[in-house]
């Protein structure tokens, strides 16, 4: 009986160690977004950016930010909500490859922590968490799952960020093709 109890405790400890980082990351997910557009900057709750991305609803704060920056809310909505299909396991492998590291650094130029520390690690976590639900990722999901209390989005480069995210799918395809050759 003691051997069985020992195995059960080991199993429970293993499960908890696998689940706790995900729970902690979700608990630390971004609550506020600093939207930067060249010299303009404003802070909005993630919920307001989500409402724009998912329903096209523009809050008064976002409306002011968009007017100030000369951005079209419809264009921003499209960039935030554009989805890319990815397999979570393949994504994780890709992000831990040299090409994946480059992609993470590039994406972190568009979405990053206010202090610019541990940006690639935070981006990796946000991408993997985004893909874990439905094997799809979008910029709004990256923002929602970003493991920091606050996140900065370079609004003047939002279309570039969406395009780079789109090329991620191609990078994953190339990685898979490389595996098939062996």
PDB file of C-alpha atoms in Angstrom:
ATOM      1  CA  UNK A   1       0.000   0.000   0.000  1.00  0.00           C
ATOM      2  CA  UNK A   2       2.763   2.541   0.756  1.00  0.00           C
ATOM      3  CA  UNK A   3       4.161   2.004  -2.771  1.00  0.00           C
ATOM      4  CA  UNK A   4       0.739   2.763  -4.297  1.00  0.00           C
ATOM      5  CA  UNK A   5       0.373   5.886  -2.152  1.00  0.00           C
ATOM      6  CA  UNK A   6       3.836   7.021  -3.204  1.00  0.00           C
ATOM      7  CA  UNK A   7       2.938   6.614  -6.879  1.00  0.00           C
ATOM      8  CA  UNK A   8      -0.335   8.483  -6.371  1.00  0.00           C
ATOM      9  CA  UNK A   9       1.462  11.368  -4.667  1.00  0.00           C
ATOM     10  CA  UNK A  10       4.021  11.455  -7.482  1.00  0.00           C
ATOM     11  CA  UNK A  11       1.222  11.508 -10.061  1.00  0.00           C
ATOM     12  CA  UNK A  12      -0.626  14.301  -8.240  1.00  0.00           C
ATOM     13  CA  UNK A  13       2.571  16.330  -7.857  1.00  0.00           C
ATOM     14  CA  UNK A  14       3.289  15.898 -11.564  1.00  0.00           C
ATOM     15  CA  UNK A  15      -0.197  17.034 -12.535  1.00  0.00           C
ATOM     16  CA  UNK A  16      -0.012  20.056 -10.252  1.00  0.00           C
ATOM     17  CA  UNK A  17       3.388  21.053 -11.603  1.00  0.00           C
ATOM     18  CA  UNK A  18       1.978  20.904 -15.136  1.00  0.00           C
ATOM     19  CA  UNK A  19      -1.204  22.840 -14.326  1.00  0.00           C
ATOM     20  CA  UNK A  20       0.110  25.538 -11.978  1.00  0.00           C
ATOM     21  CA  UNK A  21       2.219  27.452 -14.541  1.00  0.00           C
ATOM     22  CA  UNK A  22      -0.809  27.690 -16.839  1.00  0.00           C
ATOM     23  CA  UNK A  23      -3.020  28.897 -13.996  1.00  0.00           C
ATOM     24  CA  UNK A  24      -0.410  31.426 -12.915  1.00  0.00           C
ATOM     25  CA  UNK A  25       0.018  32.694 -16.469  1.00  0.00           C
ATOM     26  CA  UNK A  26      -3.722  33.133 -16.863  1.00  0.00           C
ATOM     27  CA  UNK A  27      -3.932  34.937 -13.530  1.00  0.00           C
ATOM     28  CA  UNK A  28      -1.216  37.343 -14.659  1.00  0.00           C
ATOM     29  CA  UNK A  29      -2.723  37.977 -18.095  1.00  0.00           C
ATOM     30  CA  UNK A  30      -2.727  41.586 -19.228  1.00  0.00           C
ATOM     31  CA  UNK A  31      -5.469  43.763 -17.792  1.00  0.00           C
ATOM     32  CA  UNK A  32      -4.524  47.018 -19.524  1.00  0.00           C
ATOM     33  CA  UNK A  33      -3.169  47.858 -22.924  1.00  0.00           C
ATOM     34  CA  UNK A  34      -1.074  50.901 -23.674  1.00  0.00           C
ATOM     35  CA  UNK A  35      -1.866  51.749 -27.278  1.00  0.00           C
ATOM     36  CA  UNK A  36       1.003  53.653 -28.875  1.00  0.00           C
ATOM     37  CA  UNK A  37       0.818  55.483 -32.153  1.00  0.00           C
ATOM     38  CA  UNK A  38       4.030  57.383 -32.830  1.00  0.00           C
ATOM     39  CA  UNK A  39       3.977  60.132 -30.174  1.00  0.00           C
ATOM     40  CA  UNK A  40       0.421  59.422 -28.996  1.00  0.00           C
ATOM     41  CA  UNK A  41      -0.224  56.958 -26.219  1.00  0.00           C
ATOM     42  CA  UNK A  42      -3.276  55.927 -24.249  1.00  0.00           C
ATOM     43  CA  UNK A  43      -4.309  53.164 -21.907  1.00  0.00           C
ATOM     44  CA  UNK A  44      -7.424  51.029 -22.290  1.00  0.00           C
ATOM     45  CA  UNK A  45      -8.675  47.877 -20.577  1.00  0.00           C
ATOM     46  CA  UNK A  46      -8.135  44.670 -22.558  1.00  0.00           C
ATOM     47  CA  UNK A  47     -11.921  44.233 -22.564  1.00  0.00           C
ATOM     48  CA  UNK A  48     -12.367  47.394 -24.667  1.00  0.00           C
ATOM     49  CA  UNK A  49      -9.818  46.231 -27.230  1.00  0.00           C
ATOM     50  CA  UNK A  50     -11.510  42.817 -27.237  1.00  0.00           C
ATOM     51  CA  UNK A  51     -14.910  44.437 -27.898  1.00  0.00           C
ATOM     52  CA  UNK A  52     -13.397  46.260 -30.883  1.00  0.00           C
ATOM     53  CA  UNK A  53     -11.774  43.083 -32.229  1.00  0.00           C
ATOM     54  CA  UNK A  54     -14.745  40.776 -31.727  1.00  0.00           C
ATOM     55  CA  UNK A  55     -17.819  43.004 -32.182  1.00  0.00           C
ATOM     56  CA  UNK A  56     -16.493  46.159 -33.803  1.00  0.00           C
ATOM     57  CA  UNK A  57     -17.542  48.186 -30.742  1.00  0.00           C
ATOM     58  CA  UNK A  58     -15.449  51.307 -30.268  1.00  0.00           C
ATOM     59  CA  UNK A  59     -15.359  52.609 -26.703  1.00  0.00           C
ATOM     60  CA  UNK A  60     -15.094  56.378 -26.126  1.00  0.00           C
ATOM     61  CA  UNK A  61     -11.461  55.945 -25.045  1.00  0.00           C
ATOM     62  CA  UNK A  62     -10.583  53.938 -28.143  1.00  0.00           C
ATOM     63  CA  UNK A  63     -12.474  56.401 -30.318  1.00  0.00           C
ATOM     64  CA  UNK A  64     -10.328  59.255 -28.955  1.00  0.00           C
ATOM     65  CA  UNK A  65      -7.152  57.230 -29.499  1.00  0.00           C
ATOM     66  CA  UNK A  66      -8.159  56.322 -33.049  1.00  0.00           C
ATOM     67  CA  UNK A  67      -9.079  59.921 -33.906  1.00  0.00           C
ATOM     68  CA  UNK A  68      -5.844  61.269 -32.458  1.00  0.00           C
ATOM     69  CA  UNK A  69      -3.780  58.764 -34.378  1.00  0.00           C
ATOM     70  CA  UNK A  70      -5.811  58.946 -37.580  1.00  0.00           C
ATOM     71  CA  UNK A  71      -6.462  55.203 -37.509  1.00  0.00           C
ATOM     72  CA  UNK A  72      -9.547  53.556 -38.920  1.00  0.00           C
ATOM     73  CA  UNK A  73     -11.182  51.348 -36.242  1.00  0.00           C
ATOM     74  CA  UNK A  74     -12.274  48.867 -38.933  1.00  0.00           C
ATOM     75  CA  UNK A  75      -8.663  48.386 -40.057  1.00  0.00           C
ATOM     76  CA  UNK A  76      -7.554  47.921 -36.455  1.00  0.00           C
ATOM     77  CA  UNK A  77     -10.384  45.438 -35.868  1.00  0.00           C
ATOM     78  CA  UNK A  78      -9.319  43.433 -38.923  1.00  0.00           C
ATOM     79  CA  UNK A  79      -5.677  43.334 -37.813  1.00  0.00           C
ATOM     80  CA  UNK A  80      -6.570  42.303 -34.255  1.00  0.00           C
ATOM     81  CA  UNK A  81      -9.050  39.595 -35.198  1.00  0.00           C
ATOM     82  CA  UNK A  82      -7.277  37.976 -38.186  1.00  0.00           C
ATOM     83  CA  UNK A  83      -6.818  34.325 -37.224  1.00  0.00           C
ATOM     84  CA  UNK A  84      -3.991  31.999 -38.139  1.00  0.00           C
ATOM     85  CA  UNK A  85      -4.446  28.225 -37.868  1.00  0.00           C
ATOM     86  CA  UNK A  86      -1.597  26.495 -36.035  1.00  0.00           C
ATOM     87  CA  UNK A  87      -1.057  23.206 -34.273  1.00  0.00           C
ATOM     88  CA  UNK A  88      -0.059  23.921 -30.668  1.00  0.00           C
ATOM     89  CA  UNK A  89       2.665  21.253 -30.518  1.00  0.00           C
ATOM     90  CA  UNK A  90       4.174  22.316 -33.853  1.00  0.00           C
ATOM     91  CA  UNK A  91       3.969  25.954 -32.771  1.00  0.00           C
ATOM     92  CA  UNK A  92       5.832  25.181 -29.553  1.00  0.00           C
ATOM     93  CA  UNK A  93       8.560  23.337 -31.474  1.00  0.00           C
ATOM     94  CA  UNK A  94       8.846  26.166 -33.979  1.00  0.00           C
ATOM     95  CA  UNK A  95       9.054  28.849 -31.287  1.00  0.00           C
ATOM     96  CA  UNK A  96      11.913  26.953 -29.652  1.00  0.00           C
ATOM     97  CA  UNK A  97      13.894  26.788 -32.914  1.00  0.00           C
ATOM     98  CA  UNK A  98      16.356  29.472 -34.103  1.00  0.00           C
ATOM     99  CA  UNK A  99      13.825  30.746 -36.667  1.00  0.00           C
ATOM    100  CA  UNK A 100      11.158  30.780 -33.964  1.00  0.00           C
ATOM    101  CA  UNK A 101      13.391  32.887 -31.707  1.00  0.00           C
ATOM    102  CA  UNK A 102      13.798  35.424 -34.520  1.00  0.00           C
ATOM    103  CA  UNK A 103      10.030  35.478 -35.037  1.00  0.00           C
ATOM    104  CA  UNK A 104       9.449  36.000 -31.299  1.00  0.00           C
ATOM    105  CA  UNK A 105      11.861  38.946 -31.243  1.00  0.00           C
ATOM    106  CA  UNK A 106      10.140  40.473 -34.273  1.00  0.00           C
ATOM    107  CA  UNK A 107       6.659  40.052 -32.793  1.00  0.00           C
ATOM    108  CA  UNK A 108       7.946  41.562 -29.547  1.00  0.00           C
ATOM    109  CA  UNK A 109       8.686  44.769 -31.444  1.00  0.00           C
ATOM    110  CA  UNK A 110       4.915  45.166 -31.889  1.00  0.00           C
ATOM    111  CA  UNK A 111       3.540  43.761 -28.621  1.00  0.00           C
ATOM    112  CA  UNK A 112       5.722  43.955 -25.519  1.00  0.00           C
ATOM    113  CA  UNK A 113       6.008  44.659 -21.825  1.00  0.00           C
ATOM    114  CA  UNK A 114       6.260  48.307 -20.732  1.00  0.00           C
ATOM    115  CA  UNK A 115       9.761  47.634 -19.348  1.00  0.00           C
ATOM    116  CA  UNK A 116      10.871  45.674 -22.457  1.00  0.00           C
ATOM    117  CA  UNK A 117      12.165  42.839 -20.253  1.00  0.00           C
ATOM    118  CA  UNK A 118      11.508  39.147 -20.963  1.00  0.00           C
ATOM    119  CA  UNK A 119       9.521  40.087 -24.067  1.00  0.00           C
ATOM    120  CA  UNK A 120      10.327  36.954 -26.073  1.00  0.00           C
ATOM    121  CA  UNK A 121       9.427  34.669 -23.173  1.00  0.00           C
ATOM    122  CA  UNK A 122       6.148  36.517 -22.638  1.00  0.00           C
ATOM    123  CA  UNK A 123       5.374  36.391 -26.366  1.00  0.00           C
ATOM    124  CA  UNK A 124       6.095  32.648 -26.489  1.00  0.00           C
ATOM    125  CA  UNK A 125       3.722  32.047 -23.557  1.00  0.00           C
ATOM    126  CA  UNK A 126       0.998  34.238 -25.088  1.00  0.00           C
ATOM    127  CA  UNK A 127       1.207  32.469 -28.460  1.00  0.00           C
ATOM    128  CA  UNK A 128       1.155  28.964 -26.988  1.00  0.00           C
ATOM    129  CA  UNK A 129      -1.741  29.829 -24.653  1.00  0.00           C
ATOM    130  CA  UNK A 130      -3.650  31.346 -27.566  1.00  0.00           C
ATOM    131  CA  UNK A 131      -3.190  28.200 -29.650  1.00  0.00           C
ATOM    132  CA  UNK A 132      -4.034  25.859 -26.768  1.00  0.00           C
ATOM    133  CA  UNK A 133      -7.764  26.568 -26.925  1.00  0.00           C
ATOM    134  CA  UNK A 134      -8.541  26.013 -30.612  1.00  0.00           C
ATOM    135  CA  UNK A 135      -5.307  25.723 -32.620  1.00  0.00           C
ATOM    136  CA  UNK A 136      -5.759  29.314 -33.814  1.00  0.00           C
ATOM    137  CA  UNK A 137      -4.063  32.542 -32.852  1.00  0.00           C
ATOM    138  CA  UNK A 138      -4.876  36.190 -33.406  1.00  0.00           C
ATOM    139  CA  UNK A 139      -3.353  39.408 -32.138  1.00  0.00           C
ATOM    140  CA  UNK A 140      -6.258  40.003 -29.774  1.00  0.00           C
ATOM    141  CA  UNK A 141      -5.702  36.552 -28.245  1.00  0.00           C
ATOM    142  CA  UNK A 142      -2.000  37.315 -27.872  1.00  0.00           C
ATOM    143  CA  UNK A 143      -2.892  40.527 -26.015  1.00  0.00           C
ATOM    144  CA  UNK A 144      -5.473  38.726 -23.858  1.00  0.00           C
ATOM    145  CA  UNK A 145      -3.021  35.957 -22.943  1.00  0.00           C
ATOM    146  CA  UNK A 146       0.046  38.135 -22.511  1.00  0.00           C
ATOM    147  CA  UNK A 147       1.480  37.120 -19.119  1.00  0.00           C
ATOM    148  CA  UNK A 148       1.958  40.574 -17.642  1.00  0.00           C
ATOM    149  CA  UNK A 149      -0.326  43.018 -15.864  1.00  0.00           C
ATOM    150  CA  UNK A 150       0.117  45.508 -18.691  1.00  0.00           C
ATOM    151  CA  UNK A 151       1.087  45.231 -22.332  1.00  0.00           C
ATOM    152  CA  UNK A 152       2.150  47.802 -24.920  1.00  0.00           C
ATOM    153  CA  UNK A 153       0.812  47.552 -28.473  1.00  0.00           C
ATOM    154  CA  UNK A 154       2.576  49.563 -31.161  1.00  0.00           C
ATOM    155  CA  UNK A 155      -0.643  50.725 -32.815  1.00  0.00           C
ATOM    156  CA  UNK A 156       1.071  52.402 -35.753  1.00  0.00           C
ATOM    157  CA  UNK A 157       2.500  48.999 -36.698  1.00  0.00           C
ATOM    158  CA  UNK A 158      -0.557  46.839 -36.013  1.00  0.00           C
ATOM    159  CA  UNK A 159      -0.976  45.823 -39.670  1.00  0.00           C
ATOM    160  CA  UNK A 160       2.693  44.739 -39.796  1.00  0.00           C
ATOM    161  CA  UNK A 161       2.188  42.683 -36.637  1.00  0.00           C
ATOM    162  CA  UNK A 162      -0.857  40.937 -38.129  1.00  0.00           C
ATOM    163  CA  UNK A 163       1.101  40.201 -41.306  1.00  0.00           C
ATOM    164  CA  UNK A 164       4.030  38.764 -39.341  1.00  0.00           C
ATOM    165  CA  UNK A 165       1.631  36.588 -37.369  1.00  0.00           C
ATOM    166  CA  UNK A 166       0.225  35.410 -40.697  1.00  0.00           C
ATOM    167  CA  UNK A 167       3.724  34.441 -41.904  1.00  0.00           C
ATOM    168  CA  UNK A 168       4.089  32.334 -38.768  1.00  0.00           C
ATOM    169  CA  UNK A 169       1.770  29.837 -40.415  1.00  0.00           C
ATOM    170  CA  UNK A 170       4.143  29.623 -43.393  1.00  0.00           C
ATOM    171  CA  UNK A 171       7.127  29.143 -41.091  1.00  0.00           C
ATOM    172  CA  UNK A 172       5.366  26.253 -39.411  1.00  0.00           C
ATOM    173  CA  UNK A 173       4.617  24.690 -42.805  1.00  0.00           C
ATOM    174  CA  UNK A 174       8.299  24.961 -43.752  1.00  0.00           C
ATOM    175  CA  UNK A 175       9.277  23.338 -40.462  1.00  0.00           C
ATOM    176  CA  UNK A 176       6.889  20.451 -41.113  1.00  0.00           C
ATOM    177  CA  UNK A 177       8.201  20.043 -44.667  1.00  0.00           C
ATOM    178  CA  UNK A 178      11.729  19.840 -43.259  1.00  0.00           C
ATOM    179  CA  UNK A 179      10.682  17.048 -40.898  1.00  0.00           C
ATOM    180  CA  UNK A 180       9.103  15.116 -43.765  1.00  0.00           C
ATOM    181  CA  UNK A 181      12.413  15.081 -45.630  1.00  0.00           C
ATOM    182  CA  UNK A 182      14.023  12.980 -42.889  1.00  0.00           C
TER     183      UNK A 182
END
